[in-house]
Short mmCIF file of C-alpha atoms in Angstrom, two decimals:
data_model
loop_
_atom_site.label_atom_id
_atom_site.label_comp_id
_atom_site.label_asym_id
_atom_site.label_seq_id
_atom_site.Cartn_x
_atom_site.Cartn_y
_atom_site.Cartn_z
CA UNK E 7 0.00 0.00 0.00
CA UNK E 8 2.82 2.39 0.93
CA UNK E 9 4.65 1.55 -2.30
CA UNK E 10 1.58 2.32 -4.34
CA UNK E 11 1.19 5.67 -2.57
CA UNK E 12 4.82 6.62 -3.20
CA UNK E 13 4.49 5.62 -6.82
CA UNK E 14 1.44 7.82 -7.15
CA UNK E 15 3.48 10.68 -5.72
CA UNK E 16 6.20 10.23 -8.30
CA UNK E 17 8.71 8.86 -5.76
CA UNK E 18 8.39 11.81 -3.36
CA UNK E 19 7.76 11.35 0.34
CA UNK E 20 4.62 12.75 1.96
CA UNK E 21 6.70 15.38 3.80
CA UNK E 22 8.25 16.58 0.55
CA UNK E 23 4.83 16.79 -1.05
CA UNK E 24 3.42 18.77 1.88
CA UNK E 25 6.15 21.40 1.44
CA UNK E 26 5.19 22.07 -2.16
CA UNK E 27 3.15 25.25 -2.52
CA UNK E 28 -0.48 24.64 -3.33
CA UNK E 29 -1.55 25.60 -6.80
CA UNK E 30 -3.47 28.87 -6.74
CA UNK E 31 -7.19 28.27 -6.83
CA UNK E 32 -9.02 29.53 -9.89
CA UNK E 33 -10.91 32.77 -9.38
CA UNK E 34 -14.28 31.90 -7.84
CA UNK E 35 -17.37 32.28 -9.96
CA UNK E 36 -19.19 35.47 -8.95
CA UNK E 37 -22.46 34.79 -7.19
CA UNK E 38 -24.21 36.97 -9.75
CA UNK E 39 -22.88 34.77 -12.59
CA UNK E 40 -24.73 31.71 -11.30
CA UNK E 41 -28.37 30.96 -12.11
CA UNK E 42 -30.74 32.62 -9.68
CA UNK E 43 -32.23 30.42 -6.96
CA UNK E 44 -35.99 31.03 -6.75
CA UNK E 45 -37.64 31.15 -3.33
CA UNK E 46 -39.87 28.32 -2.14
CA UNK E 47 -43.06 28.33 -0.08
CA UNK E 48 -40.94 28.02 3.08
CA UNK E 49 -40.04 31.40 4.69
CA UNK E 50 -36.47 32.58 4.03
CA UNK E 51 -34.32 35.69 4.51
CA UNK E 52 -36.04 36.51 7.79
CA UNK E 53 -34.76 39.77 9.24
CA UNK E 54 -35.54 42.21 12.05
CA UNK E 55 -35.26 46.01 11.80
CA UNK E 56 -35.76 48.66 14.46
CA UNK E 57 -38.56 51.19 14.06
CA UNK E 58 -38.80 54.75 15.36
CA UNK E 59 -40.18 53.29 18.62
CA UNK E 60 -37.82 50.42 19.53
CA UNK E 61 -39.26 50.03 23.04
CA UNK E 62 -42.75 49.19 21.74
CA UNK E 63 -42.29 47.92 18.16
CA UNK E 64 -40.24 45.57 15.98
CA UNK E 65 -40.28 45.21 12.19
CA UNK E 66 -40.13 41.72 10.65
CA UNK E 67 -39.52 41.00 6.95
CA UNK E 68 -39.07 37.78 4.95
CA UNK E 69 -39.73 36.32 1.53
CA UNK E 70 -41.27 33.26 -0.10
CA UNK E 71 -42.35 32.04 -3.50
CA UNK E 72 -45.01 34.22 -5.16
CA UNK E 73 -48.62 33.52 -4.32
CA UNK E 74 -47.91 32.73 -0.65
CA UNK E 75 -49.61 34.72 2.13
CA UNK E 76 -47.76 35.84 5.24
CA UNK E 77 -48.49 35.84 8.97
CA UNK E 78 -46.50 36.44 12.15
CA UNK E 79 -47.32 34.65 15.39
CA UNK E 80 -45.75 36.13 18.52
CA UNK E 81 -45.92 36.08 22.30
CA UNK E 82 -43.92 37.09 25.34
CA UNK E 83 -41.22 34.44 25.65
CA UNK E 84 -41.16 32.15 28.68
CA UNK E 85 -38.58 29.82 30.16
CA UNK E 86 -40.58 26.84 28.91
CA UNK E 87 -42.81 26.03 25.91
CA UNK E 88 -46.09 27.36 27.32
CA UNK E 89 -45.71 30.72 25.55
CA UNK E 90 -47.03 29.06 22.39
CA UNK E 91 -50.49 28.89 23.96
CA UNK E 92 -50.51 32.70 24.31
CA UNK E 93 -49.30 33.46 20.77
CA UNK E 94 -51.38 35.86 18.69
CA UNK E 95 -51.39 36.02 14.90
CA UNK E 96 -51.12 39.12 12.74
CA UNK E 97 -51.21 39.37 8.94
CA UNK E 98 -48.23 40.73 7.03
CA UNK E 99 -48.30 43.09 4.08
CA UNK E 100 -47.29 41.06 1.01
CA UNK E 101 -45.66 42.45 -2.12
CA UNK E 102 -45.99 39.81 -4.84
CA UNK E 103 -43.24 41.34 -6.94
CA UNK E 104 -41.73 40.83 -10.35
CA UNK E 105 -38.38 42.62 -10.46
CA UNK E 106 -35.38 42.78 -12.77
CA UNK E 107 -32.34 41.28 -11.08
CA UNK E 108 -28.91 40.71 -12.57
CA UNK E 109 -29.50 36.99 -12.97
CA UNK E 110 -33.02 37.20 -14.47
CA UNK E 111 -35.01 40.02 -16.13
CA UNK E 112 -38.30 38.89 -14.53
CA UNK E 113 -37.62 37.48 -11.11
CA UNK E 114 -40.68 36.70 -8.99
CA UNK E 115 -40.88 36.57 -5.20
CA UNK E 116 -43.31 37.48 -2.44
CA UNK E 117 -41.88 39.89 0.13
CA UNK E 118 -43.73 39.95 3.46
CA UNK E 119 -43.40 42.59 6.17
CA UNK E 120 -45.12 43.73 9.32
CA UNK E 121 -44.44 45.92 12.33
CA UNK E 122 -45.33 44.31 15.65
CA UNK E 123 -46.81 47.09 17.78
CA UNK E 124 -47.90 47.57 21.37
CA UNK E 125 -44.96 45.59 22.75
CA UNK E 126 -43.67 45.95 26.30
CA UNK E 127 -40.28 47.62 26.86
CA UNK E 128 -37.31 45.48 27.94
CA UNK E 129 -39.18 42.29 27.13
CA UNK E 130 -38.16 39.15 25.25
CA UNK E 131 -40.64 38.06 22.60
CA UNK E 132 -40.79 34.82 20.62
CA UNK E 133 -42.13 34.87 17.06
CA UNK E 134 -42.37 32.82 13.90
CA UNK E 135 -43.38 33.63 10.32
CA UNK E 136 -45.27 31.55 7.78
CA UNK E 137 -48.44 31.08 5.78
CA UNK E 138 -50.45 29.17 8.37
CA UNK E 139 -49.14 25.75 7.36
CA UNK E 140 -45.43 26.25 6.68
CA UNK E 141 -43.66 28.06 9.51
CA UNK E 142 -40.16 29.15 10.42
CA UNK E 143 -38.71 28.07 13.74
CA UNK E 144 -39.57 30.15 16.80
CA UNK E 145 -37.14 33.07 17.06
CA UNK E 146 -36.61 35.67 19.78
CA UNK E 147 -35.87 39.38 20.17
CA UNK E 148 -35.75 41.89 23.00
CA UNK E 149 -37.37 45.32 22.95
CA UNK E 150 -35.51 48.44 24.04
CA UNK E 151 -35.85 50.24 27.36
CA UNK E 152 -37.60 53.60 27.55
CA UNK E 153 -34.69 55.08 29.52
CA UNK E 154 -30.95 55.41 28.92
CA UNK E 155 -30.00 51.93 30.10
CA UNK E 156 -26.53 50.64 29.06
CA UNK E 157 -26.43 48.58 25.87
CA UNK E 158 -24.07 47.31 23.17
CA UNK E 159 -24.28 47.56 19.40
CA UNK E 160 -22.11 46.28 16.55
CA UNK E 161 -20.72 48.26 13.62
CA UNK E 162 -19.66 46.59 10.36
CA UNK E 163 -17.95 48.04 7.30
CA UNK E 164 -18.20 46.69 3.75
CA UNK E 165 -18.92 42.95 3.48
CA UNK E 166 -19.30 43.30 -0.32
CA UNK E 167 -17.09 40.55 -1.81
CA UNK E 168 -16.89 36.79 -1.20
CA UNK E 169 -19.63 37.46 1.30
CA UNK E 170 -20.50 33.94 2.33
CA UNK E 171 -17.07 32.37 1.87
CA UNK E 172 -14.95 35.02 3.65
CA UNK E 173 -16.89 38.01 5.04
CA UNK E 174 -19.16 35.71 7.03
CA UNK E 175 -16.38 34.85 9.48
CA UNK E 176 -16.20 38.50 10.56
CA UNK E 177 -19.93 38.66 11.19
CA UNK E 178 -19.94 35.39 13.11
CA UNK E 179 -16.95 36.34 15.24
CA UNK E 180 -18.74 39.60 16.05
CA UNK E 181 -21.61 37.63 17.53
CA UNK E 182 -19.20 35.47 19.51
CA UNK E 183 -17.83 38.65 21.09
CA UNK E 184 -21.14 40.49 21.49
CA UNK E 185 -23.94 38.00 21.22
CA UNK E 186 -26.21 40.22 23.30
CA UNK E 187 -25.85 43.23 20.97
CA UNK E 188 -29.03 45.30 20.73
CA UNK E 189 -28.59 45.83 16.97
CA UNK E 190 -26.01 45.87 14.16
CA UNK E 191 -25.28 48.78 11.82
CA UNK E 192 -23.88 48.17 8.33
CA UNK E 193 -22.08 51.16 6.78
CA UNK E 194 -22.91 50.33 3.15
CA UNK E 195 -21.68 48.03 0.37
CA UNK E 196 -23.30 44.98 1.86
CA UNK E 197 -22.99 43.37 -1.58
CA UNK E 198 -20.97 44.05 -4.76
CA UNK E 199 -23.48 44.11 -7.63
CA UNK E 200 -26.49 46.07 -6.50
CA UNK E 201 -29.17 44.03 -8.26
CA UNK E 202 -27.70 40.54 -7.81
CA UNK E 203 -30.23 38.40 -5.98
CA UNK E 204 -27.62 35.69 -5.45
CA UNK E 205 -25.28 38.14 -3.71
CA UNK E 206 -28.13 39.25 -1.47
CA UNK E 207 -28.70 35.55 -0.79
CA UNK E 208 -25.07 35.24 0.32
CA UNK E 209 -25.48 38.25 2.61
CA UNK E 210 -28.50 36.69 4.28
CA UNK E 211 -26.75 33.32 4.55
CA UNK E 212 -23.69 34.95 6.16
CA UNK E 213 -25.80 36.03 9.13
CA UNK E 214 -28.50 33.36 8.99
CA UNK E 215 -30.71 33.21 12.06
CA UNK E 216 -28.69 36.01 13.70
CA UNK E 217 -30.45 38.53 11.42
CA UNK E 218 -33.79 37.14 12.62
CA UNK E 219 -32.91 37.65 16.30
CA UNK E 220 -30.86 40.88 16.31
CA UNK E 221 -32.09 43.92 14.33
CA UNK E 222 -29.91 44.82 11.34
CA UNK E 223 -29.71 48.52 10.44
CA UNK E 224 -28.04 49.24 7.08
CA UNK E 225 -27.25 52.43 5.22
CA UNK E 226 -26.64 52.19 1.45
CA UNK E 227 -23.24 52.37 -0.20
CA UNK E 228 -22.40 53.02 -3.82
CA UNK E 229 -22.72 49.28 -4.55
CA UNK E 230 -26.36 49.35 -3.45
CA UNK E 231 -26.99 51.80 -6.30
CA UNK E 232 -27.05 51.28 -10.06
CA UNK E 233 -26.71 53.93 -12.73
CA UNK E 234 -28.88 56.97 -12.25
CA UNK E 235 -28.29 56.51 -9.37
CA UNK E 236 -31.11 53.99 -8.82
CA UNK E 237 -31.40 52.06 -5.57
CA UNK E 238 -31.40 48.28 -5.97
CA UNK E 239 -34.87 46.73 -6.33
CA UNK E 240 -34.54 44.54 -3.24
CA UNK E 241 -33.71 47.21 -0.62
CA UNK E 242 -37.17 48.47 0.34
CA UNK E 243 -38.70 45.03 -0.14
CA UNK E 244 -36.28 43.05 2.04
CA UNK E 245 -35.90 45.65 4.80
CA UNK E 246 -38.52 47.53 6.83
CA UNK E 247 -36.45 50.47 8.04
CA UNK E 248 -37.69 53.55 9.92
CA UNK E 249 -39.45 56.13 7.77
CA UNK E 250 -37.92 58.96 9.76
CA UNK E 251 -35.98 60.68 6.98
CA UNK E 252 -36.73 64.00 5.28
CA UNK E 253 -40.52 64.34 5.23
CA UNK E 254 -42.17 63.65 1.89
CA UNK E 255 -38.93 62.79 0.06
CA UNK E 256 -39.62 59.40 -1.50
CA UNK E 257 -36.08 58.97 -2.81
CA UNK E 258 -34.70 58.99 0.75
CA UNK E 259 -37.33 56.67 2.23
CA UNK E 260 -35.60 53.93 4.28
CA UNK E 261 -32.12 55.10 3.25
CA UNK E 262 -31.85 58.28 5.36
CA UNK E 263 -33.38 57.59 8.75
CA UNK E 264 -32.89 58.05 12.49
CA UNK E 265 -33.62 56.05 15.65
CA UNK E 266 -33.28 57.08 19.29
CA UNK E 267 -32.12 54.09 21.35
CA UNK E 268 -31.54 54.33 25.12
CA UNK E 269 -29.70 57.65 25.10
CA UNK E 270 -28.16 57.39 21.62
CA UNK E 271 -29.38 59.17 18.51
CA UNK E 272 -28.35 57.01 15.54
CA UNK E 273 -28.53 58.63 12.09
CA UNK E 274 -28.17 56.96 8.68
CA UNK E 275 -27.02 59.29 5.89
CA UNK E 276 -27.54 58.20 2.26
CA UNK E 277 -24.01 59.18 1.21
CA UNK E 278 -24.11 58.05 -2.47
CA UNK E 279 -26.74 60.72 -3.19
CA UNK E 280 -24.31 63.46 -2.14
CA UNK E 281 -22.56 62.94 -5.47
CA UNK E 282 -24.50 64.38 -8.39
CA UNK E 283 -27.93 64.86 -6.77
CA UNK E 284 -28.00 68.43 -5.51
CA UNK E 285 -31.65 68.28 -4.44
CA UNK E 286 -31.11 65.23 -2.22
CA UNK E 287 -27.90 66.69 -0.83
CA UNK E 288 -29.77 69.84 0.21
CA UNK E 289 -32.66 67.83 1.68
CA UNK E 290 -30.33 65.76 3.83
CA UNK E 291 -28.41 68.79 5.09
CA UNK E 292 -31.67 70.51 6.13
CA UNK E 293 -32.94 67.33 7.76
CA UNK E 294 -29.68 66.73 9.66
CA UNK E 295 -29.57 70.30 10.88
CA UNK E 296 -33.00 69.85 12.44
CA UNK E 297 -32.19 66.44 13.94
CA UNK E 298 -28.99 67.66 15.55
CA UNK E 299 -30.42 70.97 16.75
CA UNK E 300 -33.25 69.20 18.61
CA UNK E 301 -31.52 66.20 20.11
CA UNK E 302 -32.37 65.17 23.69
CA UNK E 303 -29.91 62.25 23.72
CA UNK E 304 -26.58 62.15 25.53
CA UNK E 305 -24.77 60.57 22.55
CA UNK E 306 -24.97 60.95 18.77
CA UNK E 307 -23.60 58.59 16.12
CA UNK E 308 -23.81 59.38 12.44
CA UNK E 309 -23.06 56.57 10.00
CA UNK E 310 -22.61 56.64 6.26
CA UNK E 311 -20.68 54.91 3.51
CA UNK E 312 -18.29 57.57 2.15
CA UNK E 313 -15.63 58.78 4.64
CA UNK E 314 -15.34 62.50 5.16
CA UNK E 315 -11.57 61.97 5.39
CA UNK E 316 -10.60 59.20 3.03
CA UNK E 317 -7.93 56.77 4.20
CA UNK E 318 -7.24 55.65 0.61
CA UNK E 319 -4.46 57.86 -0.83
CA UNK E 320 -6.29 58.13 -4.17
CA UNK E 321 -9.71 59.20 -2.88
CA UNK E 322 -11.29 62.42 -1.67
CA UNK E 323 -15.00 62.79 -0.84
CA UNK E 324 -14.95 66.58 -0.78
CA UNK E 325 -18.68 67.03 -1.43
CA UNK E 326 -19.56 64.82 1.53
CA UNK E 327 -17.03 66.55 3.78
CA UNK E 328 -18.09 70.06 2.75
CA UNK E 329 -21.75 69.28 3.41
CA UNK E 330 -21.47 67.37 6.67
CA UNK E 331 -18.44 68.59 8.61
CA UNK E 332 -19.93 72.02 9.44
CA UNK E 333 -22.93 70.24 11.02
CA UNK E 334 -20.75 67.69 12.84
CA UNK E 335 -18.65 70.54 14.24
CA UNK E 336 -21.60 72.79 15.10
CA UNK E 337 -23.47 70.16 17.08
CA UNK E 338 -20.56 68.11 18.43
CA UNK E 339 -21.47 64.76 16.87
CA UNK E 340 -19.63 62.16 18.93
CA UNK E 341 -19.05 59.37 16.39
CA UNK E 342 -18.87 59.28 12.59
CA UNK E 343 -18.82 55.61 11.51
CA UNK E 344 -17.91 54.93 7.86
CA UNK E 345 -16.71 52.36 5.32
CA UNK E 346 -15.85 52.38 1.56
CA UNK E 347 -12.04 52.57 1.75
CA UNK E 348 -11.41 48.90 2.61
CA UNK E 349 -9.02 49.53 5.47
CA UNK E 350 -9.08 50.65 9.10
CA UNK E 351 -8.46 54.03 10.72
CA UNK E 352 -9.71 55.87 13.80
CA UNK E 353 -9.04 59.31 15.19
CA UNK E 354 -10.61 62.44 16.68
CA UNK E 355 -10.62 65.47 14.41
CA UNK E 356 -11.12 69.07 15.51
CA UNK E 357 -13.43 71.73 14.16
CA UNK E 358 -13.09 73.97 11.13
CA UNK E 359 -12.78 73.50 7.37
CA UNK E 360 -10.13 70.99 6.31
CA UNK E 361 -8.76 69.27 3.25
CA UNK E 362 -8.90 65.50 2.86
CA UNK E 363 -5.51 65.01 4.56
CA UNK E 364 -7.01 66.24 7.83
CA UNK E 365 -4.92 67.51 10.74
CA UNK E 366 -1.28 66.55 11.15
CA UNK E 367 -1.77 64.77 14.47
CA UNK E 368 -4.59 63.04 16.37
CA UNK E 369 -6.65 64.91 18.93
CA UNK E 370 -7.85 63.79 22.35
CA UNK E 371 -11.24 65.50 22.04
CA UNK E 372 -13.95 66.24 19.52
CA UNK E 373 -15.70 64.07 16.96
CA UNK E 374 -14.19 60.63 16.41
CA UNK E 375 -14.10 59.38 12.81
CA UNK E 376 -13.77 55.67 12.00
CA UNK E 377 -13.39 53.74 8.74
CA UNK E 378 -13.58 49.94 8.72
CA UNK E 379 -14.05 46.93 6.43
CA UNK E 380 -15.60 43.55 7.29
CA UNK E 381 -15.02 41.72 4.00
CA UNK E 382 -11.84 40.53 2.23
CA UNK E 383 -11.47 43.27 -0.40
CA UNK E 384 -8.55 45.51 0.60
CA UNK E 385 -7.12 48.87 -0.51
CA UNK E 386 -3.91 50.61 0.59
CA UNK E 387 -4.15 52.83 3.67
CA UNK E 388 -2.46 56.22 3.50
CA UNK E 389 -0.06 57.65 6.09
CA UNK E 390 -2.66 59.45 8.21
CA UNK E 391 -1.55 62.14 10.61
CA UNK E 392 -4.97 62.35 12.28
CA UNK E 393 -5.36 58.63 12.99
CA UNK E 394 -4.66 57.32 16.49
CA UNK E 395 -4.82 53.81 15.04
CA UNK E 396 -4.79 52.44 11.50
CA UNK E 397 -4.36 49.08 9.80
CA UNK E 398 -4.31 47.69 6.29
CA UNK E 399 -5.36 44.26 4.99
CA UNK E 400 -7.37 43.65 8.16
CA UNK E 401 -11.01 42.59 8.39
CA UNK E 402 -12.67 44.05 11.48
CA UNK E 403 -15.89 44.44 13.40
CA UNK E 404 -16.53 46.93 16.17
CA UNK E 405 -18.42 46.76 19.47
CA UNK E 406 -19.74 49.91 21.13
CA UNK E 407 -20.85 49.80 24.77
CA UNK E 408 -23.09 52.80 25.40
CA UNK E 409 -24.01 54.13 28.85
CA UNK E 410 -24.94 57.57 30.20
CA UNK E 411 -21.37 58.03 31.46
CA UNK E 412 -19.30 56.77 28.51
CA UNK E 413 -19.08 55.02 25.17
CA UNK E 414 -16.47 52.26 25.10
CA UNK E 415 -15.47 51.28 21.57
CA UNK E 416 -13.44 48.22 20.62
CA UNK E 417 -12.33 47.04 17.18
CA UNK E 418 -11.57 43.35 16.70
CA UNK E 419 -10.11 41.46 13.77
CA UNK E 420 -11.91 38.55 12.12
CA UNK E 421 -9.91 36.18 14.36
CA UNK E 422 -11.12 37.94 17.53
CA UNK E 423 -7.90 39.85 18.31
CA UNK E 424 -8.43 43.34 19.70
CA UNK E 425 -7.03 45.91 17.28
CA UNK E 426 -8.12 49.19 18.85
CA UNK E 427 -10.08 50.54 21.82
CA UNK E 428 -11.04 53.90 23.27
CA UNK E 429 -13.45 55.49 25.73
CA UNK E 430 -15.53 58.61 25.13
CA UNK E 431 -16.63 60.75 28.07
CA UNK E 432 -18.20 64.20 28.25
CA UNK E 433 -17.71 67.12 30.57
CA UNK E 434 -20.03 70.01 31.33
CA UNK E 435 -19.10 71.62 28.00
CA UNK E 436 -20.59 68.68 26.09
CA UNK E 437 -17.35 68.00 24.19
CA UNK E 438 -16.35 64.33 23.92
CA UNK E 439 -12.95 63.40 25.39
CA UNK E 440 -11.13 60.43 23.88
CA UNK E 441 -9.00 58.04 25.93
CA UNK E 442 -7.22 55.23 24.09
CA UNK E 443 -7.46 51.95 26.01
CA UNK E 444 -5.00 49.09 26.33
CA UNK E 445 -6.09 45.62 25.17
CA UNK E 446 -7.98 43.56 27.72
CA UNK E 447 -6.35 40.33 28.96
CA UNK E 448 -6.44 37.52 26.37
CA UNK E 449 -7.35 39.98 23.61
CA UNK E 450 -3.94 41.25 22.52
#
């Protein structure tokens, strides 16, 4: 047997063979190049989104084959199975849609959505979705508190490429570190080809049941838009995001939005529309000015796809910076969480007009700007004077622990190693102070 094995190896020993470099794998077939997988009658792509009232509501969305009706059954969760006897049923709104996706010009699916209302604050609910005969498993979520109780949320940059094969490990490690996160924000470019249903399928598979138990809160990136720019046809069908953007502006519905969550005002800015759409740019600036001027929350986080200060040496988002930085400075926005540049950088930047290079050294107070990437696509990172921490070719996720006294931010790599950490506190002047933290034990 051994002789036959050696003969098959051309006379080489196993050790010699193991030292040979593996042949490079062929480039993987893009998800959008494969035939589209139609939905079945069984619920799939189940996802939660926060509403404008996260203490009393939760939005649920899923899809099935066309022609299927949708219901949600839900009840307060219990330690045992008796909650099922108290479950109530509510009908979903169903969009039996035919849309043009990259893989098929007439793709059919039924998208179901509902907002569960009248919920109790700080309460765990169990729910399932289906048509009355075919049901998902029972899933659970927790409503928000009505007061500024401490909580944690996750922040992810671009997943975009090789979503299921490589970006998924970042998402899954994030939930190992912060499985009790209240919600997850995605700073755009969730997929690569905006209208690829297969790529959206990979994004949903990367998170799986986690998306159905922890609300996901995305803002669009340039890869969610096609030419025009036109938002991908799945966005408003597969998400039920807060309709808290500029009043009466249909183009910004569920792309620019805000949620107040336990002492934090979270704001999604539709950054791709800052380039080439003057009307939408003006609408968002007016809307943001009002949101920031009348903000009862201790903390404010603004998140968007395009960085105000690009960390890629060949990029400069001047129109975004010119529109937003005066508002960030005027109202002392605490955190600006971004993506797009496929690298990592973090630093506090002072007030006043600036070029893309930013200040020559990091600050210990003011608004903190972050850029991160969750997926495997990487760009070079410039030599950044303003950054307290930067890294290239590193997939990361970020945890943010929010309390009335402080925000503690930690960035971790896809392997779970702590890359960066800082604490924000505020004095009587309302200006955030930044303290860089050392790695915790076992996380260096």
